[in-house]
CSV table of C-alpha atoms in Angstrom, one decimal:
chain,number,residue,atom,x,y,z
H,1,MET,CA,0.0,0.0,0.0
H,2,THR,CA,1.3,3.5,-0.9
H,3,THR,CA,2.3,5.6,2.0
H,4,PRO,CA,0.1,8.8,2.3
H,5,ALA,CA,1.7,12.0,1.1
H,6,GLN,CA,2.3,14.6,3.9
H,7,LEU,CA,0.5,17.8,3.3
H,8,ARG,CA,2.2,21.1,4.1
H,9,HIS,CA,1.5,24.8,3.6
H,10,LEU,CA,3.6,27.3,1.7
H,11,VAL,CA,4.0,30.6,3.5
H,12,ASP,CA,6.6,33.2,2.6
H,13,GLY,CA,8.7,30.6,0.8
H,14,GLN,CA,8.7,28.1,3.7
H,15,TRP,CA,6.9,24.7,3.8
H,16,LEU,CA,5.1,24.6,7.2
H,17,ASP,CA,2.9,22.2,9.1
H,18,GLY,CA,-0.5,23.6,9.9
H,19,GLY,CA,-1.8,24.3,13.4
H,20,GLY,CA,-5.4,23.3,12.9
H,21,ASP,CA,-7.3,20.1,12.8
H,22,THR,CA,-6.0,17.0,11.0
H,23,VAL,CA,-7.1,16.6,7.4
H,24,ALA,CA,-6.9,13.5,5.1
H,25,SER,CA,-7.9,13.1,1.5
H,26,THR,CA,-9.1,9.6,0.8
H,27,ASN,CA,-9.5,7.6,-2.4
H,28,PRO,CA,-13.2,7.8,-3.4
H,29,ALA,CA,-12.9,4.5,-5.2
H,30,GLU,CA,-11.5,2.9,-2.0
H,31,PRO,CA,-12.6,5.1,0.9
H,32,ASN,CA,-10.4,3.3,3.4
H,33,VAL,CA,-7.2,4.3,1.5
H,34,VAL,CA,-5.6,7.7,2.6
H,35,VAL,CA,-3.9,9.5,-0.3
H,36,ALA,CA,-2.6,12.5,1.7
H,37,GLN,CA,-2.8,13.8,5.2
H,38,GLY,CA,-1.7,16.7,7.4
H,39,ARG,CA,-3.1,19.5,9.4
H,40,LEU,CA,-5.2,22.4,8.3
H,41,ALA,CA,-4.1,26.0,8.2
H,42,GLU,CA,-5.5,28.4,10.8
H,43,THR,CA,-5.7,32.2,11.1
H,44,THR,CA,-2.0,32.4,12.0
H,45,GLU,CA,-0.9,30.8,8.7
H,46,LEU,CA,-3.4,32.9,6.7
H,47,ASP,CA,-2.2,36.1,8.3
H,48,GLY,CA,1.4,35.2,7.6
H,49,ALA,CA,0.6,34.4,4.0
H,50,VAL,CA,-1.2,37.7,3.4
H,51,ALA,CA,1.6,39.6,5.1
H,52,ALA,CA,4.2,37.9,2.9
H,53,ALA,CA,2.3,38.6,-0.3
H,54,GLN,CA,1.8,42.2,0.7
H,55,ARG,CA,5.5,42.6,1.5
H,56,VAL,CA,6.9,41.3,-1.8
H,57,LYS,CA,4.2,42.6,-4.1
H,58,ARG,CA,6.0,45.8,-5.2
H,59,GLU,CA,9.2,43.9,-5.9
H,60,TRP,CA,7.4,41.2,-7.9
H,61,ALA,CA,5.4,43.8,-9.9
H,62,ARG,CA,8.7,45.6,-10.8
H,63,THR,CA,10.4,42.3,-11.9
H,64,PRO,CA,10.7,42.4,-15.7
H,65,ALA,CA,7.9,40.5,-17.4
H,66,HIS,CA,10.4,38.3,-19.2
H,67,GLU,CA,11.8,37.1,-15.8
H,68,ARG,CA,8.3,36.4,-14.4
H,69,GLY,CA,7.4,34.6,-17.6
H,70,ALA,CA,10.6,32.5,-17.6
H,71,ILE,CA,9.7,31.1,-14.1
H,72,LEU,CA,6.3,30.0,-15.4
H,73,VAL,CA,7.9,28.3,-18.5
H,74,ARG,CA,10.3,26.4,-16.3
H,75,ALA,CA,7.4,25.4,-14.0
H,76,ALA,CA,5.5,24.2,-17.1
H,77,ALA,CA,8.4,21.8,-17.9
H,78,ILE,CA,8.4,20.5,-14.3
H,79,VAL,CA,4.7,19.8,-14.4
H,80,GLU,CA,4.8,18.2,-17.9
H,81,ASN,CA,7.6,15.9,-16.8
H,82,ALA,CA,5.6,14.8,-13.8
H,83,ALA,CA,2.3,14.3,-15.7
H,84,GLN,CA,2.2,10.5,-15.4
H,85,ASP,CA,2.8,10.4,-11.6
H,86,TRP,CA,0.7,13.4,-10.8
H,87,GLY,CA,-2.1,12.4,-13.1
H,88,THR,CA,-2.3,9.0,-11.2
H,89,GLU,CA,-2.3,10.8,-7.9
H,90,LEU,CA,-5.1,13.1,-9.2
H,91,ALA,CA,-7.1,10.0,-10.2
H,92,ARG,CA,-6.6,8.4,-6.8
H,93,GLU,CA,-7.5,11.6,-4.9
H,94,GLU,CA,-10.3,13.1,-7.0
H,95,GLY,CA,-11.8,10.2,-8.9
H,96,LYS,CA,-11.5,11.0,-12.6
H,97,THR,CA,-9.9,8.3,-14.7
H,98,LYS,CA,-6.1,8.2,-15.0
H,99,PRO,CA,-6.0,9.3,-18.7
H,100,GLU,CA,-8.2,12.3,-17.7
H,101,GLY,CA,-6.0,13.0,-14.7
H,102,ILE,CA,-2.8,12.9,-16.8
H,103,GLY,CA,-4.6,15.1,-19.4
H,104,GLU,CA,-5.5,17.7,-16.7
H,105,VAL,CA,-1.9,17.9,-15.5
H,106,LEU,CA,-0.7,18.4,-19.1
H,107,ARG,CA,-3.3,21.1,-19.5
H,108,ALA,CA,-1.9,22.9,-16.5
H,109,ALA,CA,1.6,22.8,-18.1
H,110,GLN,CA,0.0,24.2,-21.3
H,111,ILE,CA,-1.5,27.1,-19.4
H,112,LEU,CA,1.7,27.9,-17.5
H,113,ARG,CA,3.6,27.9,-20.9
H,114,TYR,CA,0.9,30.2,-22.5
H,115,TYR,CA,1.1,32.8,-19.8
H,116,GLY,CA,4.8,32.4,-19.4
H,117,ASN,CA,5.2,33.6,-23.0
H,118,ASP,CA,2.9,36.6,-22.4
H,119,ALA,CA,5.9,38.9,-22.1
H,120,ASP,CA,6.2,38.6,-25.8
H,121,ARG,CA,2.8,40.1,-26.4
H,122,ASP,CA,1.7,43.8,-26.2
H,123,ALA,CA,2.0,45.5,-22.8
H,124,GLY,CA,-0.2,48.5,-23.4
H,125,GLU,CA,-1.5,50.8,-26.1
H,126,VAL,CA,-0.5,54.2,-27.6
H,127,PHE,CA,-3.2,56.6,-28.7
H,128,SER,CA,-3.0,59.8,-30.7
H,129,SER,CA,-3.7,63.1,-28.8
H,130,PRO,CA,-5.7,66.0,-30.0
H,131,ARG,CA,-2.9,68.3,-28.7
H,132,ARG,CA,0.4,68.9,-30.4
H,133,GLY,CA,3.5,67.4,-28.9
H,134,GLU,CA,1.6,64.8,-26.8
H,135,ARG,CA,1.0,61.1,-26.8
H,136,ILE,CA,-1.5,59.1,-24.7
H,137,LEU,CA,-0.3,55.8,-23.3
H,138,VAL,CA,-2.5,53.2,-21.6
H,139,THR,CA,-0.4,51.0,-19.4
H,140,ARG,CA,-1.4,48.1,-17.2
H,141,LYS,CA,-0.5,47.5,-13.6
H,142,PRO,CA,-1.1,44.5,-11.3
H,143,ILE,CA,-4.0,44.8,-8.8
H,144,GLY,CA,-1.9,43.6,-5.9
H,145,VAL,CA,-2.5,40.5,-3.6
H,146,VAL,CA,-5.0,38.1,-5.2
H,147,GLY,CA,-7.0,35.7,-3.1
H,148,VAL,CA,-7.5,32.5,-5.1
H,149,ILE,CA,-10.2,30.0,-4.0
H,150,THR,CA,-10.5,26.8,-6.1
H,151,PRO,CA,-12.8,23.8,-6.3
H,152,PHE,CA,-12.2,20.0,-6.1
H,153,ASN,CA,-13.1,19.0,-9.6
H,154,PHE,CA,-10.1,20.2,-11.5
H,155,PRO,CA,-7.5,20.4,-8.7
H,156,ILE,CA,-4.5,21.5,-10.8
H,157,ALA,CA,-6.0,22.9,-14.1
H,158,ILE,CA,-8.4,25.5,-12.5
H,159,PRO,CA,-5.9,26.8,-10.0
H,160,THR,CA,-3.3,27.1,-12.8
H,161,TRP,CA,-5.6,29.2,-15.0
H,162,LYS,CA,-6.1,31.6,-12.2
H,163,ILE,CA,-2.6,31.6,-10.7
H,164,ALA,CA,-0.6,31.7,-14.0
H,165,PRO,CA,-2.1,35.0,-15.2
H,166,ALA,CA,-2.1,36.5,-11.7
H,167,LEU,CA,1.7,35.9,-11.5
H,168,THR,CA,2.6,36.8,-15.1
H,169,TYR,CA,0.8,40.2,-14.7
H,170,GLY,CA,2.8,40.9,-11.6
H,171,ASN,CA,0.4,40.0,-8.7
H,172,THR,CA,1.1,38.0,-5.6
H,173,VAL,CA,-1.2,35.2,-4.5
H,174,VAL,CA,-2.7,33.7,-1.4
H,175,TRP,CA,-4.4,30.4,-2.5
H,176,LYS,CA,-6.9,28.1,-0.7
H,177,PRO,CA,-7.6,24.9,-2.6
H,178,ALA,CA,-10.5,22.6,-1.8
H,179,SER,CA,-9.5,20.6,1.3
H,180,THR,CA,-10.9,17.4,-0.3
H,181,VAL,CA,-8.2,17.4,-2.9
H,182,PRO,CA,-5.1,19.2,-1.5
H,183,LEU,CA,-2.3,17.0,-2.9
H,184,LEU,CA,-2.3,18.3,-6.4
H,185,ALA,CA,-2.3,21.9,-5.0
H,186,MET,CA,0.9,21.1,-3.1
H,187,ARG,CA,2.4,19.6,-6.3
H,188,LEU,CA,1.6,22.8,-8.3
H,189,ALA,CA,3.0,25.1,-5.6
H,190,GLN,CA,6.2,22.9,-5.4
H,191,ALA,CA,6.7,23.1,-9.2
H,192,LEU,CA,6.5,26.9,-9.1
H,193,THR,CA,8.9,27.2,-6.2
H,194,ASP,CA,11.3,24.7,-7.8
H,195,ALA,CA,11.2,26.9,-11.0
H,196,GLY,CA,12.5,29.8,-9.0
H,197,LEU,CA,9.4,31.7,-7.8
H,198,PRO,CA,10.6,34.0,-5.0
H,199,GLY,CA,9.3,33.4,-1.5
H,200,GLY,CA,6.0,35.1,-0.6
H,201,VAL,CA,4.9,35.5,-4.2
H,202,LEU,CA,2.7,32.4,-4.0
H,203,ASN,CA,1.3,31.3,-0.7
H,204,LEU,CA,-0.7,28.0,-0.2
H,205,VAL,CA,-3.0,27.6,2.8
H,206,ILE,CA,-5.0,24.4,2.9
H,207,GLY,CA,-8.0,25.1,5.1
H,208,ASN,CA,-11.7,24.7,5.6
H,209,GLY,CA,-14.4,27.2,4.9
H,210,ALA,CA,-13.3,29.5,7.7
H,211,VAL,CA,-10.0,30.0,5.9
H,212,GLY,CA,-11.9,30.8,2.7
H,213,ASN,CA,-14.0,33.4,4.5
H,214,GLY,CA,-10.8,34.8,6.0
H,215,ILE,CA,-9.4,35.3,2.5
H,216,VAL,CA,-12.6,37.0,1.4
H,217,GLU,CA,-12.7,39.3,4.4
H,218,HIS,CA,-9.0,40.0,4.9
H,219,PRO,CA,-8.1,43.7,4.4
H,220,GLY,CA,-4.8,42.6,2.9
H,221,ILE,CA,-6.4,40.8,0.0
H,222,ASP,CA,-6.9,43.3,-2.9
H,223,ALA,CA,-9.0,41.0,-5.2
H,224,ILE,CA,-10.6,37.6,-5.2
H,225,THR,CA,-11.0,35.0,-7.9
H,226,PHE,CA,-13.3,32.1,-7.2
H,227,THR,CA,-14.7,29.0,-8.9
H,228,GLY,CA,-17.5,27.1,-7.2
H,229,SER,CA,-21.2,27.1,-6.5
H,230,THR,CA,-23.5,30.0,-7.4
H,231,GLY,CA,-24.6,30.4,-3.8
H,232,VAL,CA,-21.1,30.8,-2.5
H,233,GLY,CA,-20.0,32.9,-5.4
H,234,ARG,CA,-22.8,35.4,-4.7
H,235,LYS,CA,-21.8,35.7,-1.1
H,236,ILE,CA,-18.2,36.3,-2.1
H,237,ALA,CA,-19.2,39.0,-4.6
H,238,ALA,CA,-21.3,40.7,-2.0
H,239,ALA,CA,-18.5,40.6,0.6
H,240,GLY,CA,-16.0,41.9,-2.0
H,241,ALA,CA,-18.3,44.8,-3.0
H,242,ALA,CA,-18.8,45.7,0.7
H,243,ARG,CA,-15.1,46.5,1.1
H,244,GLY,CA,-14.4,47.5,-2.5
H,245,ALA,CA,-12.4,44.4,-3.6
H,246,PRO,CA,-12.9,43.2,-7.2
H,247,VAL,CA,-14.3,39.7,-7.5
H,248,GLN,CA,-14.2,37.3,-10.4
H,249,ALA,CA,-16.5,34.3,-10.0
H,250,GLU,CA,-17.1,31.3,-12.2
H,251,MET,CA,-20.2,29.5,-10.8
H,252,GLY,CA,-22.9,27.0,-11.7
H,253,GLY,CA,-24.0,25.5,-14.9
H,254,LYS,CA,-26.9,23.5,-16.2
H,255,ASN,CA,-25.7,23.0,-19.7
H,256,ALA,CA,-27.9,21.8,-22.6
H,257,ALA,CA,-27.1,19.8,-25.6
H,258,VAL,CA,-29.6,20.2,-28.5
H,259,VAL,CA,-29.8,17.5,-31.1
H,260,LEU,CA,-31.8,18.5,-34.1
H,261,GLY,CA,-33.3,16.1,-36.7
H,262,ASP,CA,-30.6,16.7,-39.3
H,263,ALA,CA,-27.6,16.0,-36.9
H,264,ASP,CA,-24.9,13.4,-37.5
H,265,LEU,CA,-26.4,11.1,-34.8
H,266,GLU,CA,-23.4,8.9,-34.4
H,267,LEU,CA,-21.3,12.0,-33.7
H,268,ALA,CA,-24.0,13.5,-31.5
H,269,ALA,CA,-24.3,10.3,-29.4
H,270,GLU,CA,-20.5,10.1,-28.8
H,271,GLN,CA,-20.2,13.8,-27.9
H,272,VAL,CA,-23.3,13.9,-25.6
H,273,MET,CA,-21.9,10.9,-23.7
H,274,PHE,CA,-18.5,12.6,-23.4
H,275,GLY,CA,-20.2,15.8,-22.1
H,276,ALA,CA,-22.4,14.0,-19.6
H,277,PHE,CA,-20.1,11.4,-18.2
H,278,ARG,CA,-16.4,12.4,-18.5
H,279,SER,CA,-15.1,13.4,-15.1
H,280,THR,CA,-18.1,11.6,-13.7
H,281,GLY,CA,-20.2,14.7,-14.7
H,282,GLN,CA,-18.3,16.7,-12.0
H,283,LYS,CA,-17.6,19.8,-14.0
H,284,CYS,CA,-19.4,23.1,-14.5
H,285,THR,CA,-19.5,22.6,-18.3
H,286,ALA,CA,-20.8,19.1,-18.2
H,287,THR,CA,-23.9,18.3,-20.3
H,288,SER,CA,-26.7,17.8,-17.8
H,289,ARG,CA,-29.7,18.6,-20.0
H,290,LEU,CA,-30.5,17.0,-23.4
H,291,ILE,CA,-33.1,18.4,-25.8
H,292,VAL,CA,-33.9,16.2,-28.8
H,293,THR,CA,-36.5,16.7,-31.6
H,294,ASP,CA,-39.3,14.1,-31.8
H,295,ASP,CA,-38.3,12.9,-35.3
H,296,ILE,CA,-35.1,11.2,-34.1
H,297,ALA,CA,-35.8,11.0,-30.3
H,298,GLU,CA,-36.7,7.3,-30.0
H,299,ASP,CA,-33.7,5.9,-31.8
H,300,PHE,CA,-31.3,8.5,-30.4
H,301,LEU,CA,-32.3,7.9,-26.8
H,302,ALA,CA,-32.2,4.1,-27.2
H,303,GLU,CA,-28.6,4.4,-28.5
H,304,LEU,CA,-27.6,6.6,-25.5
H,305,GLY,CA,-29.2,4.2,-23.1
H,306,LYS,CA,-27.3,1.3,-24.6
H,307,ARG,CA,-24.0,3.2,-24.4
H,308,ALA,CA,-24.6,4.3,-20.8
H,309,ASP,CA,-25.4,0.8,-19.6
H,310,ALA,CA,-22.3,-0.5,-21.3
H,311,MET,CA,-19.9,2.0,-19.7
H,312,ASN,CA,-17.0,0.5,-17.7
H,313,VAL,CA,-17.4,2.1,-14.3
H,314,GLY,CA,-14.7,1.3,-11.8
H,315,ASN,CA,-11.4,2.2,-10.2
H,316,PRO,CA,-10.1,5.2,-12.0
H,317,VAL,CA,-6.5,4.1,-12.1
H,318,GLN,CA,-7.2,0.8,-13.8
H,319,ASP,CA,-6.8,0.5,-17.5
H,320,GLY,CA,-10.1,0.5,-19.4
H,321,THR,CA,-12.1,2.4,-16.8
H,322,GLU,CA,-14.4,4.9,-18.5
H,323,MET,CA,-15.9,6.6,-15.5
H,324,GLY,CA,-14.8,6.7,-11.9
H,325,PRO,CA,-16.5,7.6,-8.6
H,326,VAL,CA,-17.8,11.0,-7.4
H,327,VAL,CA,-15.6,12.8,-5.0
H,328,ASN,CA,-17.0,11.7,-1.6
H,329,ALA,CA,-19.9,10.2,0.3
H,330,ALA,CA,-21.8,13.5,0.6
H,331,ALA,CA,-21.7,14.0,-3.2
H,332,ARG,CA,-23.0,10.5,-3.8
H,333,THR,CA,-25.8,10.9,-1.3
H,334,SER,CA,-26.8,14.3,-2.8
H,335,ILE,CA,-26.8,13.1,-6.4
H,336,GLN,CA,-28.8,9.9,-5.6
H,337,ALA,CA,-31.3,12.0,-3.7
H,338,GLY,CA,-31.8,14.2,-6.8
H,339,ILE,CA,-32.3,11.1,-9.0
H,340,ASP,CA,-34.8,9.6,-6.5
H,341,ARG,CA,-36.7,12.9,-6.4
H,342,ALA,CA,-36.8,12.9,-10.3
H,343,PHE,CA,-38.4,9.5,-10.3
H,344,GLU,CA,-41.0,10.7,-7.7
H,345,GLN,CA,-41.8,13.6,-10.0
H,346,GLY,CA,-42.4,11.4,-13.1
H,347,ALA,CA,-39.0,10.8,-14.7
H,348,ARG,CA,-38.6,7.7,-16.9
H,349,ARG,CA,-35.4,5.7,-16.6
H,350,ILE,CA,-33.4,5.3,-19.8
H,351,ALA,CA,-30.1,4.2,-18.1
H,352,GLY,CA,-28.7,3.9,-14.5
H,353,GLY,CA,-30.8,5.6,-11.8
H,354,HIS,CA,-30.3,3.1,-9.0
H,355,ALA,CA,-27.4,2.9,-6.5
H,356,TYR,CA,-25.0,0.0,-6.8
H,357,ALA,CA,-26.0,-2.6,-4.3
H,358,GLU,CA,-22.9,-4.9,-4.0
H,359,GLY,CA,-19.2,-5.2,-4.7
H,360,THR,CA,-16.5,-2.5,-4.9
H,361,LEU,CA,-18.9,-0.1,-6.7
H,362,ALA,CA,-21.2,-0.2,-3.6
H,363,THR,CA,-18.3,0.4,-1.2
H,364,GLY,CA,-16.8,3.2,-3.2
H,365,TYR,CA,-18.5,6.5,-4.0
H,366,PHE,CA,-19.9,5.4,-7.4
H,367,VAL,CA,-23.0,6.6,-9.1
H,368,PRO,CA,-24.1,4.8,-12.3
H,369,PRO,CA,-24.2,6.9,-15.5
H,370,THR,CA,-27.9,7.9,-15.4
H,371,ILE,CA,-30.2,9.2,-18.2
H,372,LEU,CA,-33.7,10.2,-17.3
H,373,GLU,CA,-36.5,11.3,-19.7
H,374,LEU,CA,-38.7,14.0,-18.1
H,375,PRO,CA,-42.3,14.8,-18.4
H,376,SER,CA,-43.3,18.2,-19.7
H,377,GLN,CA,-43.8,19.8,-16.2
H,378,SER,CA,-40.0,19.9,-15.7
H,379,PRO,CA,-39.0,18.1,-12.5
H,380,ASP,CA,-36.4,19.7,-10.2
H,381,VAL,CA,-33.6,17.8,-12.0
H,382,TRP,CA,-34.1,20.0,-15.1
H,383,ARG,CA,-33.1,23.1,-13.2
H,384,GLU,CA,-30.9,22.0,-10.3
H,385,GLU,CA,-27.2,21.3,-10.7
H,386,LEU,CA,-26.6,17.8,-9.3
H,387,PHE,CA,-22.9,17.9,-10.3
H,388,GLY,CA,-22.7,14.2,-11.1
H,389,PRO,CA,-23.3,11.7,-14.0
H,390,VAL,CA,-27.0,12.5,-14.5
H,391,LEU,CA,-28.5,13.6,-17.9
H,392,ALA,CA,-32.0,14.9,-18.0
H,393,VAL,CA,-33.9,14.6,-21.3
H,394,ARG,CA,-36.8,16.5,-22.9
H,395,ARG,CA,-38.4,16.0,-26.3
H,396,VAL,CA,-39.6,18.9,-28.5
H,397,ARG,CA,-41.4,19.2,-31.8
H,398,THR,CA,-39.5,22.0,-33.5
H,399,ASP,CA,-36.1,23.5,-33.6
H,400,ASP,CA,-37.4,26.8,-32.2
H,401,GLU,CA,-38.8,25.0,-29.2
H,402,ALA,CA,-35.4,23.3,-28.7
H,403,PHE,CA,-33.6,26.6,-28.6
H,404,ALA,CA,-36.2,28.1,-26.2
H,405,LEU,CA,-35.8,25.2,-23.9
H,406,ALA,CA,-32.0,25.4,-24.0
H,407,ASN,CA,-32.4,29.0,-22.7
H,408,ASP,CA,-34.9,27.9,-20.0
H,409,SER,CA,-32.3,28.1,-17.2
H,410,GLU,CA,-31.0,30.7,-14.8
H,411,PHE,CA,-27.5,29.5,-15.8
H,412,GLY,CA,-25.7,30.4,-19.0
H,413,LEU,CA,-22.3,28.7,-19.0
H,414,SER,CA,-22.2,26.4,-21.9
H,415,ALA,CA,-24.3,24.7,-24.6
H,416,ALA,CA,-23.8,22.3,-27.5
H,417,ILE,CA,-25.8,22.2,-30.7
H,418,PHE,CA,-25.8,19.3,-33.2
H,419,THR,CA,-26.9,20.1,-36.7
H,420,GLN,CA,-25.7,20.1,-40.3
H,421,ASP,CA,-27.7,23.2,-41.2
H,422,LEU,CA,-25.7,26.4,-41.4
H,423,THR,CA,-28.8,28.6,-40.9
H,424,ARG,CA,-29.7,26.8,-37.7
H,425,THR,CA,-26.2,27.2,-36.5
H,426,LEU,CA,-26.3,30.9,-37.1
H,427,ASP,CA,-29.6,31.0,-35.3
H,428,ALA,CA,-28.1,29.2,-32.3
H,429,ILE,CA,-25.2,31.7,-32.1
H,430,ASP,CA,-27.7,34.6,-32.0
H,431,ASP,CA,-30.4,33.0,-29.8
H,432,ILE,CA,-28.7,30.8,-27.2
H,433,ASP,CA,-27.5,32.9,-24.2
H,434,VAL,CA,-24.4,31.2,-23.0
H,435,GLY,CA,-20.7,32.1,-22.5
H,436,ILE,CA,-19.5,29.1,-24.5
H,437,LEU,CA,-21.2,27.5,-27.5
H,438,HIS,CA,-20.1,24.3,-29.1
H,439,ILE,CA,-21.3,23.3,-32.6
H,440,ASN,CA,-21.2,19.5,-33.1
H,441,SER,CA,-18.9,18.9,-30.1
H,442,GLU,CA,-19.5,18.3,-26.4
H,443,SER,CA,-20.5,21.1,-24.1
H,444,ALA,CA,-17.3,20.8,-22.0
H,445,GLY,CA,-13.9,22.2,-22.9
H,446,ALA,CA,-11.8,25.3,-22.3
H,447,ASP,CA,-8.7,26.3,-24.3
H,448,PRO,CA,-6.2,28.6,-22.6
H,449,HIS,CA,-6.0,31.2,-25.3
H,450,VAL,CA,-9.7,32.2,-25.5
H,451,PRO,CA,-12.1,33.6,-23.0
H,452,PHE,CA,-13.8,31.2,-20.5
H,453,GLY,CA,-16.9,32.1,-18.5
H,454,GLY,CA,-20.6,32.2,-18.3
H,455,ALA,CA,-23.6,34.4,-18.9
H,456,LYS,CA,-26.6,35.0,-16.6
H,457,LYS,CA,-26.0,33.5,-13.2
H,458,SER,CA,-23.0,31.4,-14.2
H,459,GLY,CA,-20.5,34.1,-14.0
H,460,TYR,CA,-19.6,37.4,-12.3
H,461,GLY,CA,-16.9,39.8,-13.3
H,462,PRO,CA,-14.4,39.5,-16.2
H,463,LYS,CA,-13.9,36.3,-18.0
H,464,GLU,CA,-11.0,33.9,-17.4
H,465,GLN,CA,-8.2,32.7,-19.7
H,466,GLY,CA,-6.8,34.2,-22.9
H,467,ARG,CA,-6.3,37.9,-23.0
H,468,SER,CA,-9.5,38.4,-21.0
H,469,ALA,CA,-7.6,37.5,-17.9
H,470,ARG,CA,-5.8,40.9,-18.1
H,471,GLU,CA,-9.1,42.6,-17.5
H,472,PHE,CA,-9.3,41.2,-14.0
H,473,PHE,CA,-5.6,40.8,-12.9
H,474,THR,CA,-4.6,44.3,-14.1
H,475,HIS,CA,-6.0,47.8,-14.0
H,476,THR,CA,-5.2,50.5,-16.6
H,477,THR,CA,-3.4,53.8,-16.1
H,478,THR,CA,-3.9,56.4,-18.8
H,479,VAL,CA,-0.8,58.5,-19.2
H,480,TYR,CA,-0.7,61.9,-21.0
H,481,LEU,CA,2.8,62.2,-22.1
H,482,ARG,CA,4.2,65.6,-23.3
H,483,GLY,CA,7.7,66.9,-23.7
H,484,GLY,CA,9.0,69.8,-21.6
H,485,GLN,CA,9.0,72.4,-24.4
H,486,ALA,CA,5.9,74.6,-24.4
H,487,THR,CA,3.9,74.7,-27.7
H,488,ILE,CA,2.3,77.8,-29.1
């Protein structure tokens, strides 16, 4: 049996044991196996982290962009070289399959490299002035100390797409990862320190919700970036507004896939399955709603049910596993309760739906890939984010009804449309109110060079990734530049 990794906090360049309660991350496929353990951070560690980040922020901001970027590029190489080992650790700790875990670690390396090379891009703008002898410059400056609060479901990729731009644009960071999956957080922090990041620039505090609240309320935190539930995101946004701290929040999703009658049904079936059940449905961009037109619904749903029932569900580190467990017992209980409530409200089973009763799938935190066809009165599962491998299905008569139903949500993160009709594609681009729209591909996916984020109640503040990240992690200074000689 593998010895559990020892968790430590990074404060002012030093790796420290916490002073709080003990914490252990366990393998959700084998809940009796401890993957990592240590002690949580307390207020003392948080205050030390903020103080360190404040102390070095001016020096880091004045470090040439090429030097900052070079550290990120070196860290990218470290992360990339460790992808096999760290991806396996990720699968053991969080539950996604080993290929997905390795892919996530490689994505973190890609993001570090992208932002590490940002020093080779423009650093501001020059405008003409209406006055002789003058130029107007718009420069960008870091916002200061950034509090970073990240979720369990992508324990290295999501932190990287927040921390990498924060650092490359000259900010310092105090980071609280999800305490359910702290090991990959420690690995990322170690990669950055091994790459030469100065002490105090990045501080890692593994803590509970009280530490997260401490970051949000701390007067030494200049801005907050958060990914998680809509309820928590709104509270953070309100707390930030109360003390004038900018907040960037990526929140919930209830993402629809729309399959129209002219779609390539083989492609649509493959991509809907990927969107619904990769990462065990535990991602904000997962496909959790399916809208299909009547003319192809019967055959299409039969094919999806067959594929879902045939999925290889099991230990995520074993070869051939297609879907692993959810992250913990509480998640499994909540998801199953949502499924049971859907049945009570009239849902029809197409696949899954019932808890595993025996064997390793019953002892681990496994939920079967579940597809439920809903009656027209929209049970709760149509609107509530279960954050698990559950796909809710509605049939419609027309394409227009399909687009209207796709918009029938308070969320607006992502959607997928399957059609071969260019006109309907253009209609979807105009009509469907989401931050990310996929045509003939799954609803999930985020590339580092383009904006990521949602519309409606799925997002708050500037978008993440790409050049959009500058809008949150920097502010502009408009400079009116004139020589010393007076003009007549």
